[in-house]
Amino acid sequence: TGPLRSVQGEFEIGSQYHFHMETQSCIVRPIEEGQFEVFSATQHMDGVQKSIAMALGINMNKINVSVRRLGGAYGGKINQPHFIAAACAVAANKVKRS
């Protein structure tokens, strides 16, 4: 091997902001006796259930949350779906339909 060489200089890379590509979606359907059926694209089902219960002022056991298999990255399906689900539940409760 030959003599050691030293390379000197500066290199700067700006940070890359990662953001999920999935859209937020939710369907809320009122069912019998003040219960609600919720289909939400979330990774945190109990959080969605609690947010809806708080928004409607009802017990969590009146809310059935179903989730289809979904991918996820960067945390976009953890906390953000709570707001969408609560808004959908308030609207569904108001008009008494999905």
PDB file of C-alpha atoms in Angstrom, residues 3-57:
ATOM      1  CA  PRO A   3       1.274   6.538   1.709  1.00  0.00           C
ATOM      2  CA  LEU A   4      -1.852   7.625   3.615  1.00  0.00           C
ATOM      3  CA  ARG A   5      -3.732  10.543   2.134  1.00  0.00           C
ATOM      4  CA  SER A   6      -5.916  13.021   3.929  1.00  0.00           C
ATOM      5  CA  VAL A   7      -8.932  14.646   2.314  1.00  0.00           C
ATOM      6  CA  GLN A   8     -10.317  17.766   3.887  1.00  0.00           C
ATOM      7  CA  GLY A   9     -13.430  19.857   3.169  1.00  0.00           C
ATOM      8  CA  GLU A  10     -16.995  20.590   4.144  1.00  0.00           C
ATOM      9  CA  PHE A  11     -20.255  19.049   3.056  1.00  0.00           C
ATOM     10  CA  GLU A  12     -23.680  20.199   4.145  1.00  0.00           C
ATOM     11  CA  ILE A  13     -26.996  18.448   3.614  1.00  0.00           C
ATOM     12  CA  GLY A  14     -30.229  20.140   4.615  1.00  0.00           C
ATOM     13  CA  SER A  15     -32.581  18.059   6.690  1.00  0.00           C
ATOM     14  CA  GLN A  16     -35.249  16.049   4.926  1.00  0.00           C
ATOM     15  CA  TYR A  17     -38.734  16.289   6.372  1.00  0.00           C
ATOM     16  CA  HIS A  18     -40.453  12.918   6.251  1.00  0.00           C
ATOM     17  CA  PHE A  19     -44.218  12.903   5.888  1.00  0.00           C
ATOM     18  CA  HIS A  20     -46.632  10.069   5.369  1.00  0.00           C
ATOM     19  CA  MET A  21     -48.438   9.675   2.053  1.00  0.00           C
ATOM     20  CA  GLU A  22     -51.610   8.036   3.342  1.00  0.00           C
ATOM     21  CA  THR A  23     -54.738  10.133   3.575  1.00  0.00           C
ATOM     22  CA  GLN A  24     -56.827  10.244   6.731  1.00  0.00           C
ATOM     23  CA  SER A  25     -60.216   8.556   6.404  1.00  0.00           C
ATOM     24  CA  CYS A  26     -63.055   7.565   8.688  1.00  0.00           C
ATOM     25  CA  ILE A  27     -66.676   6.441   8.473  1.00  0.00           C
ATOM     26  CA  VAL A  28     -68.944   6.631  11.519  1.00  0.00           C
ATOM     27  CA  ARG A  29     -72.348   4.968  11.514  1.00  0.00           C
ATOM     28  CA  PRO A  30     -74.879   5.305  14.327  1.00  0.00           C
ATOM     29  CA  ILE A  31     -76.352   1.923  15.244  1.00  0.00           C
ATOM     30  CA  GLU A  32     -78.853   0.789  17.853  1.00  0.00           C
ATOM     31  CA  GLU A  33     -79.313   2.357  21.287  1.00  0.00           C
ATOM     32  CA  GLY A  34     -76.867   5.237  20.978  1.00  0.00           C
ATOM     33  CA  GLN A  35     -73.974   3.084  19.814  1.00  0.00           C
ATOM     34  CA  PHE A  36     -71.624   3.897  16.960  1.00  0.00           C
ATOM     35  CA  GLU A  37     -69.748   1.756  14.478  1.00  0.00           C
ATOM     36  CA  VAL A  38     -66.476   3.368  13.397  1.00  0.00           C
ATOM     37  CA  PHE A  39     -64.201   2.446  10.498  1.00  0.00           C
ATOM     38  CA  SER A  40     -60.986   4.414  10.883  1.00  0.00           C
ATOM     39  CA  ALA A  41     -57.596   4.230   9.201  1.00  0.00           C
ATOM     40  CA  THR A  42     -55.567   4.319  12.414  1.00  0.00           C
ATOM     41  CA  GLN A  43     -52.895   2.468  14.337  1.00  0.00           C
ATOM     42  CA  HIS A  44     -54.298   3.611  17.693  1.00  0.00           C
ATOM     43  CA  MET A  45     -57.837   2.255  17.966  1.00  0.00           C
ATOM     44  CA  ASP A  46     -58.344   2.957  21.662  1.00  0.00           C
ATOM     45  CA  GLY A  47     -57.270   6.570  21.140  1.00  0.00           C
ATOM     46  CA  VAL A  48     -59.891   6.998  18.413  1.00  0.00           C
ATOM     47  CA  GLN A  49     -62.482   5.378  20.665  1.00  0.00           C
ATOM     48  CA  LYS A  50     -61.620   7.688  23.556  1.00  0.00           C
ATOM     49  CA  SER A  51     -61.631  10.827  21.373  1.00  0.00           C
ATOM     50  CA  ILE A  52     -65.080  10.008  20.020  1.00  0.00           C
ATOM     51  CA  ALA A  53     -66.417   9.226  23.490  1.00  0.00           C
ATOM     52  CA  MET A  54     -65.142  12.555  24.784  1.00  0.00           C
ATOM     53  CA  ALA A  55     -66.535  14.491  21.795  1.00  0.00           C
ATOM     54  CA  LEU A  56     -69.986  12.925  22.156  1.00  0.00           C
ATOM     55  CA  GLY A  57     -70.048  12.701  25.952  1.00  0.00           C
TER      56      GLY A  57
END
